[in-house]
Amino acid sequence: MEILKCQGIRKVYGTGTNQVTALDGIDLSVAKGEFVAIVGSSGSGKSTLLHILGSVDKPTAGKAIIDGTDLSGLNQTQAAIFRRRKVGLVYQFYNLIPTLTVRKNILMPLALDKKKPNQEYFEKVVHTLGISDRLDALPNQLSGGQQQRVAIARSLIYRPALLLADEPTGNLDQKNSREIMDMLKLSNRSLEQTILLITHDEKVALEAERIITIQDGRIISDDRREARTLS
Protein backbone atom coordinates (compact mmCIF):
# COMPACT_ATOMS: atom_id res chain seq x y z
CA MET A 1 0.00 0.00 0.00
CA GLU A 2 1.39 3.39 -1.03
CA ILE A 3 1.52 5.90 1.85
CA LEU A 4 3.48 8.69 0.18
CA LYS A 5 3.60 9.82 -3.44
CA CYS A 6 5.46 12.84 -4.77
CA GLN A 7 4.74 13.85 -8.35
CA GLY A 8 7.05 16.35 -10.06
CA ILE A 9 7.61 18.48 -6.97
CA ARG A 10 9.38 21.75 -7.66
CA LYS A 11 10.11 24.49 -5.16
CA VAL A 12 11.46 27.84 -6.28
CA TYR A 13 12.35 30.71 -3.97
CA GLY A 14 12.76 34.31 -5.07
CA THR A 15 12.32 35.88 -8.48
CA GLY A 16 14.45 37.01 -11.40
CA THR A 17 18.18 36.90 -10.79
CA ASN A 18 17.55 36.00 -7.14
CA GLN A 19 15.60 32.87 -8.04
CA VAL A 20 16.78 29.65 -6.41
CA THR A 21 15.43 26.20 -7.30
CA ALA A 22 15.44 24.10 -4.12
CA LEU A 23 13.60 21.11 -5.60
CA ASP A 24 13.57 20.31 -9.29
CA GLY A 25 11.10 17.56 -10.19
CA ILE A 26 10.98 15.12 -7.28
CA ASP A 27 9.15 11.86 -8.02
CA LEU A 28 8.96 9.51 -5.05
CA SER A 29 6.80 6.68 -3.77
CA VAL A 30 6.97 5.14 -0.28
CA ALA A 31 4.98 2.06 0.73
CA LYS A 32 3.42 1.43 4.12
CA GLY A 33 5.95 0.02 6.58
CA GLU A 34 9.08 1.18 4.75
CA PHE A 35 12.04 2.73 6.56
CA VAL A 36 13.58 5.21 4.13
CA ALA A 37 16.55 7.55 4.61
CA ILE A 38 16.97 10.67 2.50
CA VAL A 39 20.54 11.92 2.40
CA GLY A 40 22.22 14.92 0.87
CA SER A 41 24.64 17.69 1.69
CA SER A 42 23.58 21.06 3.03
CA GLY A 43 21.58 22.88 0.36
CA SER A 44 20.66 19.70 -1.52
CA GLY A 45 16.93 20.22 -0.96
CA LYS A 46 16.23 17.50 1.60
CA SER A 47 15.02 19.94 4.29
CA THR A 48 12.77 21.69 1.78
CA LEU A 49 11.24 18.35 0.89
CA LEU A 50 10.71 17.63 4.59
CA HIS A 51 8.86 20.94 5.05
CA ILE A 52 6.58 20.16 2.11
CA LEU A 53 5.85 16.64 3.35
CA GLY A 54 5.22 18.05 6.83
CA SER A 55 2.66 20.42 5.27
CA VAL A 56 4.43 23.51 6.60
CA ASP A 57 5.33 24.64 3.06
CA LYS A 58 3.79 24.19 -0.39
CA PRO A 59 5.52 23.25 -3.65
CA THR A 60 5.73 25.71 -6.52
CA ALA A 61 4.58 22.88 -8.78
CA GLY A 62 3.71 19.22 -8.45
CA LYS A 63 1.92 17.25 -5.75
CA ALA A 64 2.68 15.57 -2.44
CA ILE A 65 0.07 12.99 -1.48
CA ILE A 66 0.09 11.33 1.96
CA ASP A 67 -2.39 8.59 2.78
CA GLY A 68 -4.60 9.74 -0.10
CA THR A 69 -4.59 13.45 0.80
CA ASP A 70 -3.13 16.01 -1.60
CA LEU A 71 -1.31 18.43 0.71
CA SER A 72 -1.43 21.29 -1.80
CA GLY A 73 -5.21 21.45 -1.40
CA LEU A 74 -5.09 22.15 2.35
CA ASN A 75 -5.44 25.61 3.85
CA GLN A 76 -3.35 26.62 6.86
CA THR A 77 -5.80 25.30 9.45
CA GLN A 78 -6.42 22.06 7.58
CA ALA A 79 -2.66 21.57 7.16
CA ALA A 80 -2.08 21.98 10.91
CA ILE A 81 -4.76 19.40 11.72
CA PHE A 82 -3.47 16.99 9.07
CA ARG A 83 0.08 17.37 10.37
CA ARG A 84 -1.02 16.62 13.93
CA ARG A 85 -3.07 13.56 13.00
CA LYS A 86 -1.28 12.04 10.03
CA VAL A 87 2.36 13.11 10.11
CA GLY A 88 4.62 12.51 13.11
CA LEU A 89 7.51 14.94 13.29
CA VAL A 90 10.77 14.29 15.16
CA TYR A 91 13.54 16.90 15.17
CA GLN A 92 17.04 16.96 16.64
CA PHE A 93 15.70 19.44 19.22
CA TYR A 94 13.04 17.69 21.23
CA ASN A 95 10.47 20.54 21.54
CA LEU A 96 9.02 19.14 24.76
CA ILE A 97 6.92 21.37 27.01
CA PRO A 98 9.09 21.80 30.13
CA THR A 99 6.21 22.20 32.59
CA LEU A 100 4.43 19.01 31.51
CA THR A 101 5.24 15.46 32.55
CA VAL A 102 6.44 12.88 30.07
CA ARG A 103 2.95 11.38 29.98
CA LYS A 104 1.28 14.72 29.18
CA ASN A 105 3.90 15.60 26.56
CA ILE A 106 3.27 12.32 24.78
CA LEU A 107 -0.51 12.72 24.90
CA MET A 108 -0.49 16.40 23.84
CA PRO A 109 -1.55 15.76 20.20
CA LEU A 110 -4.62 13.84 21.41
CA ALA A 111 -5.38 16.44 24.09
CA LEU A 112 -5.49 19.16 21.42
CA ASP A 113 -8.29 17.21 19.74
CA LYS A 114 -9.91 16.35 23.09
CA LYS A 115 -9.48 12.64 22.37
CA LYS A 116 -8.82 9.90 24.88
CA PRO A 117 -5.82 7.67 24.26
CA ASN A 118 -6.01 3.99 23.51
CA GLN A 119 -4.39 2.82 26.73
CA GLU A 120 -3.16 -0.45 25.26
CA TYR A 121 -1.45 1.34 22.37
CA PHE A 122 -0.03 4.01 24.70
CA GLU A 123 1.51 1.34 26.91
CA LYS A 124 2.91 -0.46 23.88
CA VAL A 125 4.56 2.73 22.61
CA VAL A 126 6.18 3.71 25.92
CA HIS A 127 7.28 0.13 26.56
CA THR A 128 8.76 -0.16 23.06
CA LEU A 129 10.69 3.08 23.60
CA GLY A 130 11.80 2.13 27.11
CA ILE A 131 10.28 5.11 28.96
CA SER A 132 7.41 3.46 30.84
CA ASP A 133 9.18 4.18 34.15
CA ARG A 134 9.63 7.91 33.39
CA LEU A 135 6.04 8.95 32.71
CA ASP A 136 5.75 11.23 35.75
CA ALA A 137 9.13 12.92 35.22
CA LEU A 138 9.59 16.41 33.76
CA PRO A 139 11.77 16.88 30.66
CA ASN A 140 14.61 18.48 32.64
CA GLN A 141 14.87 15.29 34.70
CA LEU A 142 15.67 13.24 31.58
CA SER A 143 18.84 12.68 29.58
CA GLY A 144 19.01 13.87 25.98
CA GLY A 145 18.40 10.35 24.72
CA GLN A 146 15.37 9.94 26.98
CA GLN A 147 13.95 13.29 25.82
CA GLN A 148 14.28 12.18 22.21
CA ARG A 149 12.45 8.95 23.05
CA VAL A 150 9.61 11.03 24.51
CA ALA A 151 9.53 13.14 21.33
CA ILE A 152 9.31 9.95 19.26
CA ALA A 153 6.52 8.59 21.46
CA ARG A 154 4.60 11.86 21.04
CA SER A 155 4.98 11.63 17.27
CA LEU A 156 3.65 8.05 17.29
CA ILE A 157 0.67 8.49 19.64
CA TYR A 158 -1.77 9.39 16.83
CA ARG A 159 -0.60 6.38 14.78
CA PRO A 160 0.49 8.67 11.93
CA ALA A 161 0.55 7.53 8.33
CA LEU A 162 4.13 8.78 8.12
CA LEU A 163 6.86 9.60 10.64
CA LEU A 164 9.29 12.28 9.48
CA ALA A 165 12.55 12.31 11.42
CA ASP A 166 14.78 15.32 10.74
CA GLU A 167 18.35 14.65 11.92
CA PRO A 168 16.99 12.91 15.06
CA THR A 169 20.47 12.01 16.30
CA GLY A 170 22.11 15.32 15.43
CA ASN A 171 22.09 16.55 19.03
CA LEU A 172 23.19 13.28 20.65
CA ASP A 173 26.42 11.46 21.43
CA GLN A 174 27.28 8.13 19.79
CA LYS A 175 25.73 5.96 22.50
CA ASN A 176 22.41 7.82 22.50
CA SER A 177 22.43 8.05 18.69
CA ARG A 178 22.68 4.28 18.48
CA GLU A 179 19.85 3.87 20.99
CA ILE A 180 17.56 6.29 19.13
CA MET A 181 18.18 4.56 15.81
CA ASP A 182 17.45 1.23 17.47
CA MET A 183 14.19 2.72 18.81
CA LEU A 184 13.19 3.97 15.37
CA LYS A 185 13.91 0.58 13.84
CA LEU A 186 11.93 -1.12 16.59
CA SER A 187 9.02 1.27 15.97
CA ASN A 188 9.21 0.43 12.30
CA ARG A 189 9.07 -3.31 12.99
CA SER A 190 6.91 -3.61 16.11
CA LEU A 191 4.45 -0.79 15.40
CA GLU A 192 4.61 -1.13 11.58
CA GLN A 193 5.42 2.56 11.39
CA THR A 194 6.43 4.06 8.04
CA ILE A 195 9.50 6.24 8.59
CA LEU A 196 11.22 8.83 6.43
CA LEU A 197 14.56 9.83 7.94
CA ILE A 198 16.32 13.00 6.80
CA THR A 199 20.05 13.05 7.50
CA HIS A 200 23.42 14.22 6.21
CA ASP A 201 25.13 11.39 8.11
CA GLU A 202 25.72 8.40 5.83
CA LYS A 203 26.42 6.16 8.82
CA VAL A 204 22.95 6.91 10.22
CA ALA A 205 21.38 6.46 6.78
CA LEU A 206 22.79 2.94 6.59
CA GLU A 207 20.29 2.00 9.30
CA ALA A 208 17.46 2.26 6.77
CA GLU A 209 16.38 -0.39 4.28
CA ARG A 210 16.26 2.17 1.48
CA ILE A 211 18.52 5.18 0.90
CA ILE A 212 17.55 8.03 -1.41
CA THR A 213 20.20 10.60 -2.28
CA ILE A 214 19.26 14.16 -3.24
CA GLN A 215 21.64 16.53 -4.97
CA ASP A 216 20.81 19.99 -6.33
CA GLY A 217 17.10 19.39 -5.76
CA ARG A 218 16.98 16.11 -7.68
CA ILE A 219 17.02 12.44 -6.73
CA ILE A 220 20.26 10.98 -8.06
CA SER A 221 20.00 7.51 -6.51
CA ASP A 222 17.45 5.23 -4.85
CA ASP A 223 19.09 2.22 -3.24
CA ARG A 224 17.21 -0.63 -1.56
CA ARG A 225 19.43 -2.56 0.81
CA GLU A 226 19.78 -4.68 3.94
CA ALA A 227 19.65 -2.47 7.04
CA ARG A 228 22.39 -2.98 9.61
CA THR A 229 23.06 -1.95 13.19
CA LEU A 230 24.78 1.36 13.92
CA SER A 231 28.14 0.90 15.62
mmCIF file of C-alpha atoms in Angstrom:
data_model
loop_
_atom_site.group_PDB
_atom_site.id
_atom_site.type_symbol
_atom_site.label_atom_id
_atom_site.label_comp_id
_atom_site.label_asym_id
_atom_site.label_seq_id
_atom_site.Cartn_x
_atom_site.Cartn_y
_atom_site.Cartn_z
ATOM 1 C CA MET A 1 0.000 0.000 0.000
ATOM 2 C CA GLU A 2 1.389 3.385 -1.032
ATOM 3 C CA ILE A 3 1.517 5.897 1.850
ATOM 4 C CA LEU A 4 3.483 8.695 0.177
ATOM 5 C CA LYS A 5 3.597 9.817 -3.435
ATOM 6 C CA CYS A 6 5.462 12.839 -4.772
ATOM 7 C CA GLN A 7 4.740 13.849 -8.350
ATOM 8 C CA GLY A 8 7.048 16.348 -10.056
ATOM 9 C CA ILE A 9 7.609 18.480 -6.969
ATOM 10 C CA ARG A 10 9.381 21.754 -7.665
ATOM 11 C CA LYS A 11 10.113 24.488 -5.160
ATOM 12 C CA VAL A 12 11.456 27.838 -6.281
ATOM 13 C CA TYR A 13 12.346 30.707 -3.971
ATOM 14 C CA GLY A 14 12.758 34.313 -5.067
ATOM 15 C CA THR A 15 12.323 35.881 -8.482
ATOM 16 C CA GLY A 16 14.451 37.012 -11.402
ATOM 17 C CA THR A 17 18.181 36.897 -10.795
ATOM 18 C CA ASN A 18 17.550 36.002 -7.140
ATOM 19 C CA GLN A 19 15.597 32.869 -8.041
ATOM 20 C CA VAL A 20 16.778 29.650 -6.407
ATOM 21 C CA THR A 21 15.429 26.203 -7.300
ATOM 22 C CA ALA A 22 15.443 24.102 -4.124
ATOM 23 C CA LEU A 23 13.596 21.110 -5.601
ATOM 24 C CA ASP A 24 13.572 20.309 -9.291
ATOM 25 C CA GLY A 25 11.103 17.562 -10.192
ATOM 26 C CA ILE A 26 10.980 15.118 -7.277
ATOM 27 C CA ASP A 27 9.146 11.856 -8.021
ATOM 28 C CA LEU A 28 8.961 9.515 -5.054
ATOM 29 C CA SER A 29 6.801 6.679 -3.771
ATOM 30 C CA VAL A 30 6.972 5.136 -0.285
ATOM 31 C CA ALA A 31 4.976 2.063 0.725
ATOM 32 C CA LYS A 32 3.421 1.435 4.122
ATOM 33 C CA GLY A 33 5.948 0.021 6.583
ATOM 34 C CA GLU A 34 9.076 1.175 4.749
ATOM 35 C CA PHE A 35 12.040 2.730 6.559
ATOM 36 C CA VAL A 36 13.577 5.209 4.128
ATOM 37 C CA ALA A 37 16.549 7.545 4.610
ATOM 38 C CA ILE A 38 16.971 10.673 2.504
ATOM 39 C CA VAL A 39 20.541 11.925 2.398
ATOM 40 C CA GLY A 40 22.224 14.918 0.866
ATOM 41 C CA SER A 41 24.645 17.692 1.694
ATOM 42 C CA SER A 42 23.577 21.065 3.032
ATOM 43 C CA GLY A 43 21.584 22.881 0.359
ATOM 44 C CA SER A 44 20.664 19.701 -1.518
ATOM 45 C CA GLY A 45 16.928 20.217 -0.958
ATOM 46 C CA LYS A 46 16.233 17.503 1.601
ATOM 47 C CA SER A 47 15.020 19.940 4.285
ATOM 48 C CA THR A 48 12.771 21.693 1.777
ATOM 49 C CA LEU A 49 11.238 18.346 0.892
ATOM 50 C CA LEU A 50 10.707 17.633 4.590
ATOM 51 C CA HIS A 51 8.860 20.936 5.045
ATOM 52 C CA ILE A 52 6.583 20.156 2.110
ATOM 53 C CA LEU A 53 5.846 16.638 3.351
ATOM 54 C CA GLY A 54 5.220 18.049 6.830
ATOM 55 C CA SER A 55 2.657 20.425 5.267
ATOM 56 C CA VAL A 56 4.433 23.509 6.597
ATOM 57 C CA ASP A 57 5.331 24.638 3.060
ATOM 58 C CA LYS A 58 3.792 24.192 -0.387
ATOM 59 C CA PRO A 59 5.521 23.253 -3.647
ATOM 60 C CA THR A 60 5.725 25.712 -6.515
ATOM 61 C CA ALA A 61 4.579 22.884 -8.777
ATOM 62 C CA GLY A 62 3.710 19.221 -8.450
ATOM 63 C CA LYS A 63 1.921 17.249 -5.745
ATOM 64 C CA ALA A 64 2.682 15.571 -2.437
ATOM 65 C CA ILE A 65 0.068 12.991 -1.476
ATOM 66 C CA ILE A 66 0.093 11.333 1.960
ATOM 67 C CA ASP A 67 -2.393 8.590 2.779
ATOM 68 C CA GLY A 68 -4.600 9.736 -0.097
ATOM 69 C CA THR A 69 -4.589 13.453 0.804
ATOM 70 C CA ASP A 70 -3.130 16.010 -1.597
ATOM 71 C CA LEU A 71 -1.306 18.434 0.712
ATOM 72 C CA SER A 72 -1.433 21.293 -1.796
ATOM 73 C CA GLY A 73 -5.210 21.454 -1.400
ATOM 74 C CA LEU A 74 -5.087 22.152 2.346
ATOM 75 C CA ASN A 75 -5.443 25.613 3.846
ATOM 76 C CA GLN A 76 -3.350 26.618 6.858
ATOM 77 C CA THR A 77 -5.800 25.299 9.452
ATOM 78 C CA GLN A 78 -6.417 22.057 7.580
ATOM 79 C CA ALA A 79 -2.657 21.573 7.161
ATOM 80 C CA ALA A 80 -2.084 21.983 10.913
ATOM 81 C CA ILE A 81 -4.765 19.398 11.722
ATOM 82 C CA PHE A 82 -3.470 16.992 9.072
ATOM 83 C CA ARG A 83 0.085 17.366 10.371
ATOM 84 C CA ARG A 84 -1.020 16.624 13.929
ATOM 85 C CA ARG A 85 -3.066 13.561 13.000
ATOM 86 C CA LYS A 86 -1.284 12.038 10.028
ATOM 87 C CA VAL A 87 2.365 13.109 10.110
ATOM 88 C CA GLY A 88 4.621 12.507 13.112
ATOM 89 C CA LEU A 89 7.515 14.941 13.291
ATOM 90 C CA VAL A 90 10.772 14.294 15.159
ATOM 91 C CA TYR A 91 13.542 16.898 15.166
ATOM 92 C CA GLN A 92 17.038 16.962 16.637
ATOM 93 C CA PHE A 93 15.702 19.438 19.216
ATOM 94 C CA TYR A 94 13.037 17.695 21.230
ATOM 95 C CA ASN A 95 10.471 20.545 21.541
ATOM 96 C CA LEU A 96 9.018 19.135 24.756
ATOM 97 C CA ILE A 97 6.919 21.371 27.006
ATOM 98 C CA PRO A 98 9.090 21.801 30.132
ATOM 99 C CA THR A 99 6.213 22.199 32.595
ATOM 100 C CA LEU A 100 4.425 19.014 31.512
ATOM 101 C CA THR A 101 5.239 15.464 32.554
ATOM 102 C CA VAL A 102 6.436 12.881 30.070
ATOM 103 C CA ARG A 103 2.948 11.383 29.975
ATOM 104 C CA LYS A 104 1.283 14.724 29.176
ATOM 105 C CA ASN A 105 3.896 15.597 26.561
ATOM 106 C CA ILE A 106 3.270 12.316 24.780
ATOM 107 C CA LEU A 107 -0.508 12.722 24.900
ATOM 108 C CA MET A 108 -0.486 16.401 23.842
ATOM 109 C CA PRO A 109 -1.555 15.760 20.195
ATOM 110 C CA LEU A 110 -4.620 13.838 21.411
ATOM 111 C CA ALA A 111 -5.378 16.443 24.087
ATOM 112 C CA LEU A 112 -5.491 19.161 21.416
ATOM 113 C CA ASP A 113 -8.289 17.206 19.735
ATOM 114 C CA LYS A 114 -9.906 16.349 23.086
ATOM 115 C CA LYS A 115 -9.479 12.645 22.372
ATOM 116 C CA LYS A 116 -8.818 9.903 24.879
ATOM 117 C CA PRO A 117 -5.820 7.671 24.259
ATOM 118 C CA ASN A 118 -6.015 3.994 23.508
ATOM 119 C CA GLN A 119 -4.388 2.824 26.727
ATOM 120 C CA GLU A 120 -3.164 -0.446 25.259
ATOM 121 C CA TYR A 121 -1.447 1.338 22.374
ATOM 122 C CA PHE A 122 -0.029 4.014 24.703
ATOM 123 C CA GLU A 123 1.510 1.345 26.912
ATOM 124 C CA LYS A 124 2.911 -0.456 23.883
ATOM 125 C CA VAL A 125 4.561 2.728 22.614
ATOM 126 C CA VAL A 126 6.175 3.714 25.919
ATOM 127 C CA HIS A 127 7.279 0.131 26.557
ATOM 128 C CA THR A 128 8.761 -0.163 23.060
ATOM 129 C CA LEU A 129 10.688 3.079 23.599
ATOM 130 C CA GLY A 130 11.803 2.132 27.106
ATOM 131 C CA ILE A 131 10.279 5.105 28.963
ATOM 132 C CA SER A 132 7.405 3.459 30.841
ATOM 133 C CA ASP A 133 9.178 4.175 34.148
ATOM 134 C CA ARG A 134 9.628 7.906 33.388
ATOM 135 C CA LEU A 135 6.036 8.955 32.708
ATOM 136 C CA ASP A 136 5.746 11.227 35.749
ATOM 137 C CA ALA A 137 9.129 12.923 35.222
ATOM 138 C CA LEU A 138 9.591 16.407 33.765
ATOM 139 C CA PRO A 139 11.766 16.875 30.656
ATOM 140 C CA ASN A 140 14.612 18.485 32.641
ATOM 141 C CA GLN A 141 14.866 15.288 34.695
ATOM 142 C CA LEU A 142 15.673 13.243 31.582
ATOM 143 C CA SER A 143 18.837 12.676 29.578
ATOM 144 C CA GLY A 144 19.013 13.871 25.981
ATOM 145 C CA GLY A 145 18.397 10.349 24.716
ATOM 146 C CA GLN A 146 15.366 9.944 26.977
ATOM 147 C CA GLN A 147 13.946 13.290 25.823
ATOM 148 C CA GLN A 148 14.284 12.185 22.214
ATOM 149 C CA ARG A 149 12.447 8.953 23.052
ATOM 150 C CA VAL A 150 9.614 11.034 24.510
ATOM 151 C CA ALA A 151 9.535 13.139 21.327
ATOM 152 C CA ILE A 152 9.308 9.953 19.256
ATOM 153 C CA ALA A 153 6.516 8.594 21.460
ATOM 154 C CA ARG A 154 4.597 11.860 21.036
ATOM 155 C CA SER A 155 4.981 11.631 17.274
ATOM 156 C CA LEU A 156 3.652 8.052 17.292
ATOM 157 C CA ILE A 157 0.669 8.493 19.638
ATOM 158 C CA TYR A 158 -1.766 9.389 16.831
ATOM 159 C CA ARG A 159 -0.600 6.381 14.777
ATOM 160 C CA PRO A 160 0.489 8.673 11.933
ATOM 161 C CA ALA A 161 0.547 7.534 8.335
ATOM 162 C CA LEU A 162 4.135 8.777 8.118
ATOM 163 C CA LEU A 163 6.864 9.603 10.642
ATOM 164 C CA LEU A 164 9.292 12.282 9.477
ATOM 165 C CA ALA A 165 12.552 12.311 11.422
ATOM 166 C CA ASP A 166 14.784 15.317 10.736
ATOM 167 C CA GLU A 167 18.352 14.650 11.921
ATOM 168 C CA PRO A 168 16.989 12.913 15.060
ATOM 169 C CA THR A 169 20.475 12.006 16.297
ATOM 170 C CA GLY A 170 22.112 15.320 15.428
ATOM 171 C CA ASN A 171 22.094 16.553 19.032
ATOM 172 C CA LEU A 172 23.185 13.279 20.649
ATOM 173 C CA ASP A 173 26.416 11.464 21.434
ATOM 174 C CA GLN A 174 27.280 8.133 19.786
ATOM 175 C CA LYS A 175 25.728 5.959 22.495
ATOM 176 C CA ASN A 176 22.415 7.821 22.502
ATOM 177 C CA SER A 177 22.429 8.049 18.695
ATOM 178 C CA ARG A 178 22.684 4.279 18.482
ATOM 179 C CA GLU A 179 19.851 3.866 20.992
ATOM 180 C CA ILE A 180 17.559 6.291 19.134
ATOM 181 C CA MET A 181 18.179 4.564 15.813
ATOM 182 C CA ASP A 182 17.446 1.228 17.468
ATOM 183 C CA MET A 183 14.190 2.719 18.809
ATOM 184 C CA LEU A 184 13.193 3.966 15.366
ATOM 185 C CA LYS A 185 13.910 0.576 13.838
ATOM 186 C CA LEU A 186 11.930 -1.121 16.585
ATOM 187 C CA SER A 187 9.023 1.274 15.973
ATOM 188 C CA ASN A 188 9.214 0.426 12.300
ATOM 189 C CA ARG A 189 9.071 -3.311 12.994
ATOM 190 C CA SER A 190 6.913 -3.608 16.110
ATOM 191 C CA LEU A 191 4.448 -0.793 15.396
ATOM 192 C CA GLU A 192 4.609 -1.129 11.583
ATOM 193 C CA GLN A 193 5.420 2.557 11.392
ATOM 194 C CA THR A 194 6.432 4.059 8.043
ATOM 195 C CA ILE A 195 9.505 6.239 8.587
ATOM 196 C CA LEU A 196 11.223 8.829 6.427
ATOM 197 C CA LEU A 197 14.559 9.828 7.945
ATOM 198 C CA ILE A 198 16.319 13.003 6.803
ATOM 199 C CA THR A 199 20.054 13.054 7.502
ATOM 200 C CA HIS A 200 23.419 14.220 6.215
ATOM 201 C CA ASP A 201 25.130 11.388 8.114
ATOM 202 C CA GLU A 202 25.719 8.403 5.828
ATOM 203 C CA LYS A 203 26.416 6.157 8.816
ATOM 204 C CA VAL A 204 22.952 6.913 10.222
ATOM 205 C CA ALA A 205 21.384 6.462 6.782
ATOM 206 C CA LEU A 206 22.789 2.945 6.586
ATOM 207 C CA GLU A 207 20.286 1.998 9.298
ATOM 208 C CA ALA A 208 17.461 2.264 6.768
ATOM 209 C CA GLU A 209 16.382 -0.387 4.279
ATOM 210 C CA ARG A 210 16.260 2.167 1.480
ATOM 211 C CA ILE A 211 18.519 5.180 0.896
ATOM 212 C CA ILE A 212 17.547 8.034 -1.405
ATOM 213 C CA THR A 213 20.202 10.601 -2.281
ATOM 214 C CA ILE A 214 19.259 14.163 -3.242
ATOM 215 C CA GLN A 215 21.640 16.531 -4.969
ATOM 216 C CA ASP A 216 20.809 19.995 -6.328
ATOM 217 C CA GLY A 217 17.103 19.386 -5.765
ATOM 218 C CA ARG A 218 16.985 16.114 -7.684
ATOM 219 C CA ILE A 219 17.016 12.443 -6.730
ATOM 220 C CA ILE A 220 20.255 10.983 -8.059
ATOM 221 C CA SER A 221 20.002 7.506 -6.514
ATOM 222 C CA ASP A 222 17.448 5.226 -4.848
ATOM 223 C CA ASP A 223 19.093 2.218 -3.240
ATOM 224 C CA ARG A 224 17.210 -0.632 -1.562
ATOM 225 C CA ARG A 225 19.431 -2.558 0.806
ATOM 226 C CA GLU A 226 19.784 -4.679 3.939
ATOM 227 C CA ALA A 227 19.652 -2.469 7.035
ATOM 228 C CA ARG A 228 22.393 -2.977 9.612
ATOM 229 C CA THR A 229 23.057 -1.948 13.192
ATOM 230 C CA LEU A 230 24.776 1.357 13.921
ATOM 231 C CA SER A 231 28.143 0.896 15.618
#
